[in-house]
mmCIF file of C-alpha atoms in Angstrom:
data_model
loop_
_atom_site.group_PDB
_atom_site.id
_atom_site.type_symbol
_atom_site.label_atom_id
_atom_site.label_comp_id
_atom_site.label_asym_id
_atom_site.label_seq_id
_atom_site.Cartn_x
_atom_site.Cartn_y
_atom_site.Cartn_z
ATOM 1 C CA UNK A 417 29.458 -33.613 72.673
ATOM 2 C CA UNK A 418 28.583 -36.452 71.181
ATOM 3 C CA UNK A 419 26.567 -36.998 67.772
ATOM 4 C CA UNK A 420 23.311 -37.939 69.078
ATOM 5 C CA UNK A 421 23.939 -34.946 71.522
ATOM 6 C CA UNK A 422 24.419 -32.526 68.529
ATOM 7 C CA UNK A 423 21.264 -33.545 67.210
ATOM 8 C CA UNK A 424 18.895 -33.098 70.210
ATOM 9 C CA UNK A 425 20.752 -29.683 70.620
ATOM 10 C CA UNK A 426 19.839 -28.691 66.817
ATOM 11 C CA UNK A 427 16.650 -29.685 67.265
ATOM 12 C CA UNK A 428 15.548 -27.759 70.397
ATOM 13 C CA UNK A 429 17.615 -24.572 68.511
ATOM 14 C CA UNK A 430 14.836 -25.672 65.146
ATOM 15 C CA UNK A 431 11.696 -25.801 67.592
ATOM 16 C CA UNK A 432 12.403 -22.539 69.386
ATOM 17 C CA UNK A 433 13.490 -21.062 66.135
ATOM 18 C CA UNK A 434 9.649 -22.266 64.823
ATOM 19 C CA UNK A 435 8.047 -20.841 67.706
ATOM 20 C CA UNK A 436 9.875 -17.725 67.175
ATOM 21 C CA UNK A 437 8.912 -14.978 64.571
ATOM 22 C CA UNK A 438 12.268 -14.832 63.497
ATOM 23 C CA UNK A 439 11.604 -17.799 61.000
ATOM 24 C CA UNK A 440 9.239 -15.744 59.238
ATOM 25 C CA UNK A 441 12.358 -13.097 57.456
ATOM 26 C CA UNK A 442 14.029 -14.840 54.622
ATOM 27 C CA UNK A 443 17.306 -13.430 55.132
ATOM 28 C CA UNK A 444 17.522 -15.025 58.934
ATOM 29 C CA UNK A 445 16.221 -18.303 57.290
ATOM 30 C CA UNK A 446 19.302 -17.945 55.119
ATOM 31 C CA UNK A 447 21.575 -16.924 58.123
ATOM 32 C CA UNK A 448 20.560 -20.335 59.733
ATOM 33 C CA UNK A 449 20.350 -22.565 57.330
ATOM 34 C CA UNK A 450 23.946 -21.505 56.843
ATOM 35 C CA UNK A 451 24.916 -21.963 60.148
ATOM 36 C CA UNK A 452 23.730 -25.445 60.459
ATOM 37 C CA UNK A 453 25.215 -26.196 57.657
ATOM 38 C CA UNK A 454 28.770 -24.888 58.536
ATOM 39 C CA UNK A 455 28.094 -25.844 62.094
ATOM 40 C CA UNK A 456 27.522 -29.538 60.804
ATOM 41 C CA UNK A 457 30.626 -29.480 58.823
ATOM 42 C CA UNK A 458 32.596 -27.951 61.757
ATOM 43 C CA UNK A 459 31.405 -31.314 63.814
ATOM 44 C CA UNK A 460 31.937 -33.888 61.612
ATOM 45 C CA UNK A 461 34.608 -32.303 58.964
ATOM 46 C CA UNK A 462 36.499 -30.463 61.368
ATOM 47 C CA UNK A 463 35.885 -26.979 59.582
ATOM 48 C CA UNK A 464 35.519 -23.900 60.939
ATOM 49 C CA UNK A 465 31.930 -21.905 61.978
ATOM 50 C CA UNK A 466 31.401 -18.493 60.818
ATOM 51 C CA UNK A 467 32.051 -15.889 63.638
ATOM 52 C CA UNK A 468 29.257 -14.761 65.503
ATOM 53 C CA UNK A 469 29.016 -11.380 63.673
ATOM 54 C CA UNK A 470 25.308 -11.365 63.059
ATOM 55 C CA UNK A 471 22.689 -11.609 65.537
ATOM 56 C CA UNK A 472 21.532 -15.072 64.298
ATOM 57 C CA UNK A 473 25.194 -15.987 64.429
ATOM 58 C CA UNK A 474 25.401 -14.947 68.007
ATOM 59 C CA UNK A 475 22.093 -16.220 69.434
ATOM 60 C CA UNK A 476 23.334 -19.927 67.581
ATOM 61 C CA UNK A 477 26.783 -20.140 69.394
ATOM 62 C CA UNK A 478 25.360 -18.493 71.881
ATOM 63 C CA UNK A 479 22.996 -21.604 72.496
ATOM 64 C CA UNK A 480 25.514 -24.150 71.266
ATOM 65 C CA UNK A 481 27.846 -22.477 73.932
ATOM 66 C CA UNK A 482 25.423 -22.858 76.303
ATOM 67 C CA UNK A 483 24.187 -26.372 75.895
ATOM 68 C CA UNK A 484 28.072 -27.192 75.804
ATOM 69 C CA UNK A 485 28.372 -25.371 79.410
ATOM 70 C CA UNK A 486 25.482 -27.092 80.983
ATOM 71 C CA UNK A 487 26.601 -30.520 79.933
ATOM 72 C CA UNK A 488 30.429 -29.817 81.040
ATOM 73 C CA UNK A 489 28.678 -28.886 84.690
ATOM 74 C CA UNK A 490 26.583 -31.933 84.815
ATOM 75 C CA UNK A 491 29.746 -33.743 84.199
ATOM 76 C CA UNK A 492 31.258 -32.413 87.264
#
């Protein structure tokens, strides 16, 4: 995936994130902001994401996973 990939992916995860009520609970804004965070250092420091362990966790690499699955097929 490349960089300018990465980006459109984050953004559609912010915008349905925004039109979710999910946003609204401090501790998930925490959760995410986290995740982007480590998820951006993952990409472009080569360090690792936190596990999917949280439901936040697993809904983001869930939609990573699936962006990266999508793109692999329209590859083919």
């Amino acid at each position: 995936m490349t960089d300018e990939e990465l980006l459109k992916v984050l953004e559609l995860w912010e915008q349905w994130l925004m039109e979710s009520p999910i946003h609204q609970n401090d501790e998930y804004k925490e959760q995410i902001d986290e995740l982007f965070r480590c998820w951006y250092e993952k990409r472009f420091k080569e360090k690792e994401v936190p596990s999917p362990d949280t439901p936040i966790s697993m809904m983001f690499h869930s939609f990573i996973g699936a962006i990266e699955i999508y793109k692999k097929n329209l590859e083919n």
